[in-house]
Amino acid sequence: QSALTQPRSVSGSPGQSVTISCTGTSSDVGGYNFVSWYQQHPGKAPKVMIYDVSKRPSGVPDRFSGSKSGNTASLTISGLQAEDEADYYCCSYAGSYKVFGGGTKLTVL
Amino acid sequence: QVQLQESGPGLVEPSGTLSLTCAVSGVSITSDYWWSWVRQPPGKGLEWIGEMYHTGSSSYNPSLKSRVTISVDKSRNQFYLILNSVTAADTAVYFCARGGSSSWHVVFDVWGQGTVVTVSS
């Protein structure tokens, strides 16, 4: 039950788009359409940004979008804003349990 | 609105038992949700610990399964985490969270603020 693989860090300038990947296996990400993404600011609880691969909870800006291809899920943030700077985590169903990614630090330059 | 609040000892001795409570308000714990625990060691990522449904159904992280028990008290609208035989590696911020309506639905939409637990003598 290894953690899903995410890049340690990504960066982008305001207004640009960035994509964060989340790679698993056919036993988790690739096997189910149950992947969610969480944003976490320092010292705060995580906040769900995407669930069921590509669904956005109410209140989450449409600048955030999710997708999946094979064993890799992706979170894309378009029109980067300063407040998007945070840690991002993916999470997937793994057939009887859930597993998080290692996390990605997004820096807005 | 729905709120979750963790509570429990902030310091646990090595080889001891970690016990935490999550008080749920704004929704009945017997509603159609799974109730989860997630932890985050200092400077590290999130780790899913396990979850329970009010009927008693549960699932746990395989790496922690032998040491973890999650239970629910419907009368108090609370759920609990017990982690046995703790070591320094169990030092973390522990969060409780509301999950989806089915065990495979991965959506933690309400979180507690988190409580710091340190394992040390």
Short mmCIF file of C-alpha atoms in Angstrom, two decimals:
data_model
loop_
_atom_site.label_atom_id
_atom_site.label_comp_id
_atom_site.label_asym_id
_atom_site.label_seq_id
_atom_site.Cartn_x
_atom_site.Cartn_y
_atom_site.Cartn_z
CA GLN A 1 0.00 0.00 0.00
CA SER A 2 2.50 2.61 -1.16
CA ALA A 3 1.54 6.24 -1.39
CA LEU A 4 0.55 7.50 -4.81
CA THR A 5 3.36 9.31 -6.63
CA GLN A 6 3.18 13.08 -7.02
CA PRO A 7 5.90 15.56 -8.02
CA ARG A 8 7.43 17.16 -4.96
CA SER A 9 6.92 20.65 -6.33
CA VAL A 10 5.52 22.63 -9.24
CA SER A 11 5.48 26.33 -9.93
CA GLY A 12 3.86 28.87 -12.19
CA SER A 13 3.33 32.58 -12.62
CA PRO A 14 0.03 34.33 -11.97
CA GLY A 15 -2.37 33.74 -14.84
CA GLN A 16 -0.58 30.62 -16.06
CA SER A 17 -1.78 27.03 -15.84
CA VAL A 18 -0.13 24.19 -13.96
CA THR A 19 -0.86 20.47 -13.85
CA ILE A 20 -0.11 18.16 -10.95
CA SER A 21 0.07 14.44 -11.65
CA CYS A 22 -0.80 11.56 -9.36
CA THR A 23 0.44 8.16 -10.47
CA GLY A 24 -0.73 4.90 -9.00
CA THR A 25 -1.44 1.41 -10.27
CA SER A 26 -4.29 -0.56 -11.75
CA SER A 27 -5.21 -1.47 -8.16
CA ASP A 28 -5.99 2.09 -7.20
CA VAL A 29 -6.04 5.10 -9.56
CA GLY A 30 -6.33 3.01 -12.70
CA GLY A 31 -8.95 0.65 -11.33
CA TYR A 32 -11.58 3.09 -10.10
CA ASN A 33 -13.00 6.50 -10.92
CA PHE A 34 -12.74 7.48 -7.27
CA VAL A 35 -9.92 10.01 -7.08
CA SER A 36 -10.10 13.26 -5.16
CA TRP A 37 -7.78 16.23 -4.72
CA TYR A 38 -7.15 18.32 -1.61
CA GLN A 39 -5.64 21.76 -1.10
CA GLN A 40 -3.86 22.42 2.19
CA HIS A 41 -2.52 25.75 3.35
CA PRO A 42 0.10 25.76 6.15
CA GLY A 43 -1.38 24.96 9.53
CA LYS A 44 -4.84 24.34 8.08
CA ALA A 45 -7.01 21.34 7.43
CA PRO A 46 -7.19 20.05 3.86
CA LYS A 47 -10.03 21.19 1.59
CA VAL A 48 -11.53 19.03 -1.15
CA MET A 49 -11.15 20.60 -4.59
CA ILE A 50 -12.07 17.69 -6.90
CA TYR A 51 -13.79 14.34 -6.32
CA ASP A 52 -14.79 11.40 -8.52
CA VAL A 53 -11.82 12.32 -10.79
CA SER A 54 -13.37 15.46 -12.25
CA LYS A 55 -16.30 16.73 -10.16
CA ARG A 56 -16.03 20.07 -8.39
CA PRO A 57 -17.76 20.69 -5.04
CA SER A 58 -19.88 23.80 -4.88
CA GLY A 59 -17.80 26.84 -4.10
CA VAL A 60 -14.62 25.59 -5.77
CA PRO A 61 -13.64 27.85 -8.69
CA ASP A 62 -13.90 26.36 -12.17
CA ARG A 63 -10.20 27.16 -12.58
CA PHE A 64 -9.67 23.78 -10.90
CA SER A 65 -10.25 20.70 -13.04
CA GLY A 66 -9.42 17.02 -12.80
CA SER A 67 -8.88 14.19 -15.25
CA LYS A 68 -7.51 10.67 -15.43
CA SER A 69 -5.71 8.57 -18.01
CA GLY A 70 -4.76 5.03 -17.18
CA ASN A 71 -3.01 4.89 -13.83
CA THR A 72 -2.42 8.65 -13.64
CA ALA A 73 -4.83 11.30 -12.40
CA SER A 74 -4.18 14.99 -12.92
CA LEU A 75 -5.23 18.26 -11.33
CA THR A 76 -5.03 21.34 -13.54
CA ILE A 77 -5.22 24.84 -12.15
CA SER A 78 -5.70 27.54 -14.76
CA GLY A 79 -5.41 31.30 -14.27
CA LEU A 80 -3.08 30.83 -11.29
CA GLN A 81 -3.66 33.18 -8.39
CA ALA A 82 -1.48 33.93 -5.39
CA GLU A 83 -3.92 32.20 -3.04
CA ASP A 84 -3.49 28.94 -4.96
CA GLU A 85 -0.03 28.57 -3.39
CA ALA A 86 -0.45 25.53 -1.14
CA ASP A 87 0.20 21.81 -0.86
CA TYR A 88 -1.99 19.54 -2.98
CA TYR A 89 -2.76 15.89 -2.31
CA CYS A 90 -4.52 13.28 -4.39
CA CYS A 91 -6.39 10.38 -2.83
CA SER A 92 -7.70 7.22 -4.43
CA TYR A 93 -9.83 4.24 -3.55
CA ALA A 94 -7.67 1.11 -3.55
CA GLY A 95 -10.26 -1.62 -3.18
CA SER A 96 -11.11 -1.78 0.55
CA TYR A 97 -8.96 1.13 1.66
CA LYS A 98 -7.90 4.62 0.60
CA VAL A 99 -4.44 5.95 -0.20
CA PHE A 100 -3.08 9.48 -0.45
CA GLY A 101 -0.35 10.81 -2.68
CA GLY A 102 2.85 12.16 -1.18
CA GLY A 103 1.81 15.75 -1.84
CA THR A 104 2.93 18.52 -4.20
CA LYS A 105 3.96 22.01 -3.16
CA LEU A 106 2.64 24.61 -5.60
CA THR A 107 4.58 27.86 -5.69
CA VAL A 108 3.09 30.89 -7.42
CA LEU A 109 6.04 32.91 -8.64
CA GLN B 1 -23.30 23.93 9.54
CA VAL B 2 -21.49 20.65 9.94
CA GLN B 3 -18.48 20.80 12.25
CA LEU B 4 -16.00 18.23 13.53
CA GLN B 5 -13.78 18.74 16.58
CA GLU B 6 -10.96 16.46 17.67
CA SER B 7 -9.91 16.11 21.28
CA GLY B 8 -7.57 13.96 23.32
CA PRO B 9 -4.18 13.85 25.06
CA GLY B 10 -1.44 15.74 23.28
CA LEU B 11 1.28 13.52 24.72
CA VAL B 12 1.41 9.73 24.74
CA GLU B 13 4.23 7.55 26.05
CA PRO B 14 5.97 5.08 23.75
CA SER B 15 4.29 1.66 23.72
CA GLY B 16 1.16 3.30 25.11
CA THR B 17 -2.28 3.82 23.59
CA LEU B 18 -3.40 6.89 21.66
CA SER B 19 -7.09 7.69 22.13
CA LEU B 20 -8.86 10.50 20.30
CA THR B 21 -12.45 11.69 20.09
CA CYS B 22 -14.15 13.46 17.20
CA ALA B 23 -17.29 15.36 18.19
CA VAL B 24 -19.73 15.84 15.31
CA SER B 25 -22.22 18.72 15.23
CA GLY B 26 -24.73 19.89 12.64
CA VAL B 27 -25.46 16.38 11.34
CA SER B 28 -26.32 13.05 12.88
CA ILE B 29 -23.53 10.51 12.90
CA THR B 30 -26.18 8.00 11.77
CA SER B 31 -26.61 9.90 8.51
CA ASP B 32 -25.42 8.29 5.29
CA TYR B 33 -21.74 9.10 5.65
CA TRP B 34 -18.54 7.27 6.51
CA TRP B 35 -16.42 8.84 9.27
CA SER B 36 -12.65 8.85 8.87
CA TRP B 37 -9.36 9.56 10.58
CA VAL B 38 -6.37 10.97 8.69
CA ARG B 39 -2.98 11.91 10.11
CA GLN B 40 -0.03 14.05 9.04
CA PRO B 41 3.43 13.64 10.59
CA PRO B 42 5.40 16.86 11.01
CA GLY B 43 6.51 18.19 7.64
CA LYS B 44 5.10 15.18 5.81
CA GLY B 45 2.05 14.20 3.79
CA LEU B 46 -1.41 12.93 4.65
CA GLU B 47 -2.00 9.30 5.64
CA TRP B 48 -5.45 7.71 5.71
CA ILE B 49 -5.91 5.71 8.93
CA GLY B 50 -9.37 4.24 8.58
CA GLU B 51 -13.12 4.82 8.62
CA MET B 52 -16.36 3.59 10.09
CA TYR B 53 -20.05 3.63 9.23
CA HIS B 54 -22.58 3.97 12.03
CA THR B 55 -23.73 0.37 11.52
CA GLY B 56 -20.31 -0.81 12.64
CA SER B 57 -18.78 -1.50 9.24
CA SER B 58 -15.17 -0.34 9.07
CA SER B 59 -12.05 -0.37 6.95
CA TYR B 60 -8.46 0.36 7.88
CA ASN B 61 -5.11 1.20 6.32
CA PRO B 62 -3.43 -2.21 5.94
CA SER B 63 -0.20 -0.84 7.39
CA LEU B 64 -1.96 0.17 10.62
CA LYS B 65 -4.76 -2.38 10.77
CA SER B 66 -3.23 -4.50 13.54
CA ARG B 67 -3.03 -1.51 15.89
CA VAL B 68 -6.13 0.57 15.04
CA THR B 69 -9.73 0.56 16.16
CA ILE B 70 -12.34 3.13 15.12
CA SER B 71 -15.68 3.16 16.89
CA VAL B 72 -18.85 5.25 16.96
CA ASP B 73 -21.07 6.40 19.83
CA LYS B 74 -24.45 7.30 18.35
CA SER B 75 -25.81 8.65 21.64
CA ARG B 76 -23.00 11.19 21.90
CA ASN B 77 -22.74 11.84 18.15
CA GLN B 78 -19.02 11.12 18.36
CA PHE B 79 -16.52 8.71 16.91
CA TYR B 80 -13.20 7.56 18.24
CA LEU B 81 -9.70 6.47 17.28
CA ILE B 82 -7.62 4.05 19.28
CA LEU B 83 -4.04 3.32 18.20
CA ASN B 84 -2.08 0.80 20.24
CA SER B 85 1.64 0.26 20.78
CA VAL B 86 2.59 3.74 19.62
CA THR B 87 6.11 4.81 18.71
CA ALA B 88 7.68 8.12 17.76
CA ALA B 89 6.60 7.43 14.18
CA ASP B 90 3.01 7.94 15.28
CA THR B 91 3.71 11.57 16.20
CA ALA B 92 1.43 13.60 13.94
CA VAL B 93 -1.49 15.96 13.56
CA TYR B 94 -4.59 13.80 13.64
CA PHE B 95 -7.64 14.93 11.67
CA CYS B 96 -11.16 13.54 11.70
CA ALA B 97 -13.17 13.96 8.50
CA ARG B 98 -16.54 13.17 6.99
CA GLY B 99 -16.36 10.80 4.06
CA GLY B 100 -18.78 9.82 1.35
CA SER B 101 -21.95 7.76 1.46
CA SER B 102 -20.19 4.57 0.42
CA SER B 103 -16.86 3.09 1.44
CA TRP B 104 -15.44 3.44 -2.07
CA HIS B 105 -16.43 7.08 -2.41
CA VAL B 106 -13.28 9.10 -1.82
CA VAL B 107 -14.48 12.54 -0.77
CA PHE B 108 -13.59 14.08 2.59
CA ASP B 109 -15.75 17.19 2.53
CA VAL B 110 -15.70 18.29 6.17
CA TRP B 111 -12.59 18.23 8.36
CA GLY B 112 -11.80 18.96 11.95
CA GLN B 113 -9.07 21.47 12.73
CA GLY B 114 -6.67 18.69 13.72
CA THR B 115 -5.04 17.81 17.02
CA VAL B 116 -1.33 17.38 17.64
CA VAL B 117 -0.25 14.14 19.26
CA THR B 118 3.36 13.65 20.31
CA VAL B 119 4.73 10.26 21.31
CA SER B 120 7.49 10.78 23.83
CA SER B 121 8.52 9.79 27.32
#
